[in-house]
Coordinates of C-alpha atoms in Angstrom, one line a residue:
X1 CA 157.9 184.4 120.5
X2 CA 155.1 183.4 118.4
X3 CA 152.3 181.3 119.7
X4 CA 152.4 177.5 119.1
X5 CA 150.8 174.5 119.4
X6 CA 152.7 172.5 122.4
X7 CA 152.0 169.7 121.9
X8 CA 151.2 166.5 125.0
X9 CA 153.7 163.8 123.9
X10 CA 152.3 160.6 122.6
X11 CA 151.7 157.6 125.6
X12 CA 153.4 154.7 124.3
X13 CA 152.5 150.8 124.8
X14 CA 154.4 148.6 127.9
X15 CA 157.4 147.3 125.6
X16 CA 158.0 150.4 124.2
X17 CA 158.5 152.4 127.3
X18 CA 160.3 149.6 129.0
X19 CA 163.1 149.8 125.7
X20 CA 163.2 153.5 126.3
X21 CA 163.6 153.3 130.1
X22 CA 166.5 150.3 128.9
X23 CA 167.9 152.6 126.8
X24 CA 168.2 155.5 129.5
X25 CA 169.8 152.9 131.9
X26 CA 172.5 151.9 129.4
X27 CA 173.5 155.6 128.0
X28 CA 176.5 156.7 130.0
X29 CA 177.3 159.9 126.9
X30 CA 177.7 161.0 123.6
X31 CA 181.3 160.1 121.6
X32 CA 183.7 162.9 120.0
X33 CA 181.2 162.6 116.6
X34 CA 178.5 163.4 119.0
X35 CA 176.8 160.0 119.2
X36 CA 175.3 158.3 121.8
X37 CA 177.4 155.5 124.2
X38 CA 175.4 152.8 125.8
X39 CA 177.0 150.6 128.8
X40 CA 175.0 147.3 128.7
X41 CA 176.4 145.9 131.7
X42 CA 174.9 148.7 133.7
X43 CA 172.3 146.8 135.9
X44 CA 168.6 147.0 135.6
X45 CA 167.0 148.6 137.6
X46 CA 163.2 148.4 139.5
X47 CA 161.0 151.1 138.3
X48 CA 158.0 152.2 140.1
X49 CA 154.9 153.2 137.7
X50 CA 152.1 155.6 139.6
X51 CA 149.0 154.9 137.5
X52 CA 145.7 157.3 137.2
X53 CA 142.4 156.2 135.6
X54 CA 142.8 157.5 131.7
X55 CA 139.5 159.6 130.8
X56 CA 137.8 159.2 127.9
X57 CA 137.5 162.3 125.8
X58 CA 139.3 165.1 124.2
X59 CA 143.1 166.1 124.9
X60 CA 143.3 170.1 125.6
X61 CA 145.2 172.2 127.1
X62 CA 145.3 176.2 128.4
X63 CA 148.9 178.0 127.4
X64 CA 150.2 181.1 128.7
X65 CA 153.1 183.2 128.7
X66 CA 153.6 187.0 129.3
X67 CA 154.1 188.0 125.9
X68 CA 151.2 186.0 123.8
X69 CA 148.7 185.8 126.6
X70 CA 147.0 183.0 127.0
X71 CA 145.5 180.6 124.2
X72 CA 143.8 177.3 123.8
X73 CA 144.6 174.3 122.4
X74 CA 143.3 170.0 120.8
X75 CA 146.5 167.4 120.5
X76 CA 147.3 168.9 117.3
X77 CA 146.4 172.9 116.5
X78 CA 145.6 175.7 118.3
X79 CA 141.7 176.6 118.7
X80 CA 139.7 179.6 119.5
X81 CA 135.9 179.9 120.7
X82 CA 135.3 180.4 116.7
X83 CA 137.0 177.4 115.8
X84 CA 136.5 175.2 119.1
X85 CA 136.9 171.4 119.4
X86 CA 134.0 169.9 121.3
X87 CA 133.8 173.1 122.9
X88 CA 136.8 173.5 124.9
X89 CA 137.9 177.0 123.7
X90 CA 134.7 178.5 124.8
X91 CA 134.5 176.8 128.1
X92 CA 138.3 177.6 128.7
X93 CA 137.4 181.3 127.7
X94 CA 134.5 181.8 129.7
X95 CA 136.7 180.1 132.9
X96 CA 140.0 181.8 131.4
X97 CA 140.4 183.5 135.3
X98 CA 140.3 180.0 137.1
X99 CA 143.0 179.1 134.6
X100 CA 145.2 182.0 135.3
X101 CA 145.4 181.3 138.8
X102 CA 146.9 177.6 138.5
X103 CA 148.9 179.0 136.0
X104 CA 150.2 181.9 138.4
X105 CA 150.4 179.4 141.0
X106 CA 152.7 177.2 139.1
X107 CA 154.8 179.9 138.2
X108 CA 155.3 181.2 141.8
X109 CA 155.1 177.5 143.3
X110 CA 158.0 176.9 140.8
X111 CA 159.7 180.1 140.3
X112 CA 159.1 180.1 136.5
X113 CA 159.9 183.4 134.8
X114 CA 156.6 183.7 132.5
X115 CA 158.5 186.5 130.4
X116 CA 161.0 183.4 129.3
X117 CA 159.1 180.5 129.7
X118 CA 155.3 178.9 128.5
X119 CA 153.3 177.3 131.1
X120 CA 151.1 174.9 129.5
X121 CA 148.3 173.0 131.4
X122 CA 146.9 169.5 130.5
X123 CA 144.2 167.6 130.4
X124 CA 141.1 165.6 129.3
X125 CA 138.1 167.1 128.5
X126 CA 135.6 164.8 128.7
X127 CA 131.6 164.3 129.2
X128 CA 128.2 164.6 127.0
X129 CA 128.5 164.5 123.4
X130 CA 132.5 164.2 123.4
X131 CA 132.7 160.3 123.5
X132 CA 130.2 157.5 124.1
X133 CA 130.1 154.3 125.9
X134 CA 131.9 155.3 129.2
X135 CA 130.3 156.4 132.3
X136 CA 132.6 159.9 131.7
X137 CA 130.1 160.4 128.7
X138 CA 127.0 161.0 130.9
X139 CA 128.4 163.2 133.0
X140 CA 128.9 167.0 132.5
X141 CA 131.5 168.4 130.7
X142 CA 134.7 168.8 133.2
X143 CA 138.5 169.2 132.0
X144 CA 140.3 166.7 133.8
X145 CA 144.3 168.0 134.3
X146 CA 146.8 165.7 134.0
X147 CA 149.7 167.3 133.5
X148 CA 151.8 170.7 133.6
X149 CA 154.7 171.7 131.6
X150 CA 157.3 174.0 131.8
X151 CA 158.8 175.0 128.0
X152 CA 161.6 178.1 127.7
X153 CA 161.6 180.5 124.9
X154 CA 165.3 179.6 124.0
X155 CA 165.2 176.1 122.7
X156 CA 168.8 175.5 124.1
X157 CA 167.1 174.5 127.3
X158 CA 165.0 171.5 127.5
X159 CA 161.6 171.2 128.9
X160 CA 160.2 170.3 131.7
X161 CA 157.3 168.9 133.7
X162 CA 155.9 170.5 137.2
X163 CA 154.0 168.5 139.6
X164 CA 150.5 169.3 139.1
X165 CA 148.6 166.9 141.8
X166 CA 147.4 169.5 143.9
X167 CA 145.4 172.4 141.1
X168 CA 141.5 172.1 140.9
X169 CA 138.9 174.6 140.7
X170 CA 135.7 172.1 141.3
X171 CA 133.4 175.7 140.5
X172 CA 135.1 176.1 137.2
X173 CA 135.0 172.1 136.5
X174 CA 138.7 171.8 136.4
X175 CA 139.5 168.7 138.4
X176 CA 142.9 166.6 138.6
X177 CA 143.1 162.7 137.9
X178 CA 145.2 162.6 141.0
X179 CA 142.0 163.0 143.4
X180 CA 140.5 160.1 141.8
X181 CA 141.3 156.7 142.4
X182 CA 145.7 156.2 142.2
X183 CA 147.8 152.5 141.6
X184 CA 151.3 152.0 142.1
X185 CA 153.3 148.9 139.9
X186 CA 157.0 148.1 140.5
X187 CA 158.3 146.8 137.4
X188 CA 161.4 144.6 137.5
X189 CA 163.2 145.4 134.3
X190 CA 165.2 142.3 134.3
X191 CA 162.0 140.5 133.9
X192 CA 159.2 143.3 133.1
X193 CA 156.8 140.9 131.6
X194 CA 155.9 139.6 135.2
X195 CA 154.3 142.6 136.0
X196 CA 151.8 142.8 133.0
X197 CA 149.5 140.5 134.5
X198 CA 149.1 143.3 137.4
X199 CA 148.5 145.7 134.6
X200 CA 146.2 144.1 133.3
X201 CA 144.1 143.1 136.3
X202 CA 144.1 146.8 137.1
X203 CA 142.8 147.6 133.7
X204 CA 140.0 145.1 134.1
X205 CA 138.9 146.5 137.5
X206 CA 138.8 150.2 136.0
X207 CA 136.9 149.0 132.5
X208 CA 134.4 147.4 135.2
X209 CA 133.5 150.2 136.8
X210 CA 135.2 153.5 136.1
X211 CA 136.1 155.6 139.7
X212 CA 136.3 158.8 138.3
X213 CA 132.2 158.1 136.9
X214 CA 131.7 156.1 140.7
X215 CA 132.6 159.3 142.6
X216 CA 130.2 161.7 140.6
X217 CA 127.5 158.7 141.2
X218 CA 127.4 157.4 137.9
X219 CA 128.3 153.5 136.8
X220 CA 129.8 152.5 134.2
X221 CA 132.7 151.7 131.9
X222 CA 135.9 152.7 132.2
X223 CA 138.4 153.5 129.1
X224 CA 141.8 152.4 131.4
X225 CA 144.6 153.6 132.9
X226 CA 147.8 155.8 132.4
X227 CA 151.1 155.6 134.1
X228 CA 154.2 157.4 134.7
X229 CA 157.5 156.4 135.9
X230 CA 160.5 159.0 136.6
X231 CA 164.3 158.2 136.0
X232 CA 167.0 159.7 135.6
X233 CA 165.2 163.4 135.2
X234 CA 163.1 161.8 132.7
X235 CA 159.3 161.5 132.5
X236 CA 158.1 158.2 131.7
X237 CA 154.2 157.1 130.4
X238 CA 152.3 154.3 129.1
X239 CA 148.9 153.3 128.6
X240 CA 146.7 150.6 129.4
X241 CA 143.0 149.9 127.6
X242 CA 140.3 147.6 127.7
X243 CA 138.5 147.5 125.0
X244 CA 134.5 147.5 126.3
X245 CA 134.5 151.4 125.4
X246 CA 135.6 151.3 121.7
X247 CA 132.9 149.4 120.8
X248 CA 133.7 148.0 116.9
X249 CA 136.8 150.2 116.7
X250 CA 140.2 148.2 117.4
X251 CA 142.2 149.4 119.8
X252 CA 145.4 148.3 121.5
X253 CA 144.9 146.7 125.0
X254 CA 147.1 145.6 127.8
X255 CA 146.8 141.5 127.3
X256 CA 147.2 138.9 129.8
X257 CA 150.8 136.8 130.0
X258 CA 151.1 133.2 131.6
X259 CA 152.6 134.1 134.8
X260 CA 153.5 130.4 135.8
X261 CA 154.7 129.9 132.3
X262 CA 156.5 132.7 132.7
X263 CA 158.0 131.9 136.1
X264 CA 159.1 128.5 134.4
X265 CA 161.4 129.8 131.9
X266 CA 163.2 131.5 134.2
X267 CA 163.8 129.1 136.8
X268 CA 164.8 126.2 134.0
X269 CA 167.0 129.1 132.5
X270 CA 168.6 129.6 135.5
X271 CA 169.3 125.7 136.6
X272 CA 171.0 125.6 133.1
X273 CA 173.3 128.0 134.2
X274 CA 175.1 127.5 137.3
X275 CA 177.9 129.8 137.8
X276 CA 180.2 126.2 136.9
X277 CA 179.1 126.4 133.3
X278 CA 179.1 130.0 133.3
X279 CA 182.9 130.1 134.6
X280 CA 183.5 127.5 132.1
X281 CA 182.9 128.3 129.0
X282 CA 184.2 132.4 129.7
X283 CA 187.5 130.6 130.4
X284 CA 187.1 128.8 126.9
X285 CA 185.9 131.9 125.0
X286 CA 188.3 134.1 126.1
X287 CA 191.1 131.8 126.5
X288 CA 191.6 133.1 129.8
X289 CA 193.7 129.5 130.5
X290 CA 196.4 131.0 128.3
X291 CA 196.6 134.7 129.7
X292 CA 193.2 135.7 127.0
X293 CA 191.2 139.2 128.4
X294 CA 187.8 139.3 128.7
X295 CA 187.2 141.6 125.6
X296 CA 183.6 142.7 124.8
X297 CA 184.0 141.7 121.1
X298 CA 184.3 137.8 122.4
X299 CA 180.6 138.2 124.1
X300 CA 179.0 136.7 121.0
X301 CA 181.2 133.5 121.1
X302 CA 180.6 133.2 124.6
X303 CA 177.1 133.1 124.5
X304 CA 176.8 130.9 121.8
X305 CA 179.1 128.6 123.6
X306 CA 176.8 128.4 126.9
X307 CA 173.9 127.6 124.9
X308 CA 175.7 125.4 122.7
X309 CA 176.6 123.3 126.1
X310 CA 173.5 123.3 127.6
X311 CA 172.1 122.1 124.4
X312 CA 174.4 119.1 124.6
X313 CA 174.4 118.0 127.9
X314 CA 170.8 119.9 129.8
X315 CA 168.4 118.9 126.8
X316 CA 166.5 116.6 128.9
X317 CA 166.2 119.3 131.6
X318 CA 164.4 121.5 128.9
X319 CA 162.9 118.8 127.8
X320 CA 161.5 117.6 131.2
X321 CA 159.8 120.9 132.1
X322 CA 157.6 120.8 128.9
X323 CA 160.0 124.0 126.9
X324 CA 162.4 124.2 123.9
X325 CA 164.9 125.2 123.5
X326 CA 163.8 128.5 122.0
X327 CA 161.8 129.4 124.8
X328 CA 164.7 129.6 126.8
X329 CA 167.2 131.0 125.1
X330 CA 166.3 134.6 125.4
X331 CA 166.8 134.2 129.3
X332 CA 170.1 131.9 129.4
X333 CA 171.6 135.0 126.8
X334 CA 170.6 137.3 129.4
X335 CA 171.7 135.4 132.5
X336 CA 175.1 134.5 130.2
X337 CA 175.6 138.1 129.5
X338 CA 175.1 139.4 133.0
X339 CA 177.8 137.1 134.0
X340 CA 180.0 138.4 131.4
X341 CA 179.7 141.8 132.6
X342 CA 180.1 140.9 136.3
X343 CA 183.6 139.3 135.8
X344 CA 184.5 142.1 133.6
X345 CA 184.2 143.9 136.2
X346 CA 185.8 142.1 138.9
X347 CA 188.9 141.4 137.0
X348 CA 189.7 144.7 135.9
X349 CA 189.0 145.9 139.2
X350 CA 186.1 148.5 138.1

């Protein structure tokens, strides 16, 4: 084994971690030529998001195992007390003993062999002279941990993430994101974009008035939030910024949606779509009047067919709640293919 950066995984946007989570509720295995098999008419599920206030700083981490020792580490290299990054090698150094017993706890807590296995501990460090223009940034430096995982010499097995809520050493500065303030977010992932708004309202409050500067008695800005979702086995995270703390830089924030508007589209989508219509035109596509199957290659036609109806007949319901028709059309293909999917189902007796 030779040491290794181990690197903390990116934190995506909303949309992208929703499409991955989508993509984890479809996938029921991999075919004979080892590709993957999605199932889109597995239903979608409500996902709970835990979030924590995202500190402004410097990513590092402490990594140990029995034969390297331990070592210190930015995002992207390994560093030493020589070659430091805002001085987190030397701090870690000088503290290496308050690190060894989290990481000795972990491994006992967890029954992780640390002859075949990395323990790798996470977080932000963060205070004077690392960033500027959050309340963090007058503070003291303090690593922040965020995260512990679990990664086994033989890369057959997969690695894996620890719960971590309950390690701080206040007398070394090491203090977890999970004592500070904590949200929770259920996202519907029929309809995620309902839940941004809560994001972002969240977001706002933090960027107000950071909690983790509040509870060492300092006001100020806050950079945002971070959350994580579980399913299936799998970890889940995402980010949300304001953007008070990046001064001229750009950066990507968590925006704002029209709820109502929102709301709107769905509810005409769904009055254009009455199980009568639905029936209908599944019976036409799949010629199910003349002993057709629902097939899965006919979904296309049936869709098109719905729309193609409403459009001929509902127009002035569209038209009468202030949409288009292409602001609807993403929901009726939904709502359509649901339905497909469902009767599929019954009629094969699955």
């Amino acid at each position: 084994m030779e040491k290794k950066c181990i690197k903390f995984p990116k934190i995506e946007q909303f949309t992208s971690t929703v499409q991955s989570i989508l993509r984890r509720v479809n996938f029921v295995g991999l075919d004979e030529n080892g590709d993957a098999i999605y199932d889109p008419s597995i239903p979608k599920p409500t996902i709970t998001f835990h979030g924590t206030v995202k500190i402004h700083g410097t990513n590092a981490s402490v990594a140990f195992n029995a034969k390297d020792g331990i070592w210190y580490q930015s995002r992207e290299n390994i560093i030493t007390p020589e070659q430091d990054n805002a001085g987190f090698a030397f701090y870690a150094e000088s503290n290496k003993d308050a690190f060894m017993r989290i990481i000795h706890d972990v491994a006992a807590e967890n029954d992780i062999d640390m002859h075949k296995n990395t323990i790798t501990v996470y977080g932000e460090w963060a205070g004077k002279g690392i960033q500027k223009n959050v309340a963090v940034s007058e503070l003291e430096k303090t690593f922040y941990l965020f995260g512990i995982k679990v990664s086994p010499f033989d890369t057959e097995e997969v690695a894996y993430w620890v719960e971590y809520g309950h390690y701080n050493n206040p007398e070394a500065k090491i203090f977890n994101v999970d004592g500070f303030a904590k949200y929770t977010v259920e996202v519907d992932l029929n309809n995620p974009k309902m839940a941004q708004n809560t994001f972002y309202e969240l977001t706002e409050e933090v960027e107000k008035e950071c909690p983790v500067g509040k509870h060492f008695g300092v006001s100020g800005i806050g950079e945002g939030l971070c959350w994580t979702a579980e399913y299936k086995d799998d970890m889940y995270r995402f980010k949300t910024k304001g953007d008070k703390h990046a001064g001229k830089s750009k950066v990507k924030t968590v925006k704002k949606v029209d709820n109502e508007r929102l709301q709107l589209i769905i509810d005409t989508a769904d009055k254009v779509t009455p199980v009568w219509r639905l029936d209908q035109m599944l019976t036409k596509a799949c010629d199910l009047m003349n002993g057709g199957s629902i097939e899965r290659n006919k979904l296309g036609d049936y869709i098109r067919l719905v729309i193609k109806d409403i459009m001929e007949e509902d127009l002035h319901i569209i038209n009468d709640a202030g949409l288009e028709p292409k602001d609807i059309n993403k929901r009726v293909s939904e709502v359509a293919r649901m339905y497909f999917f469902e009767q599929e189902k019954e009629r094969v007796g699955l």
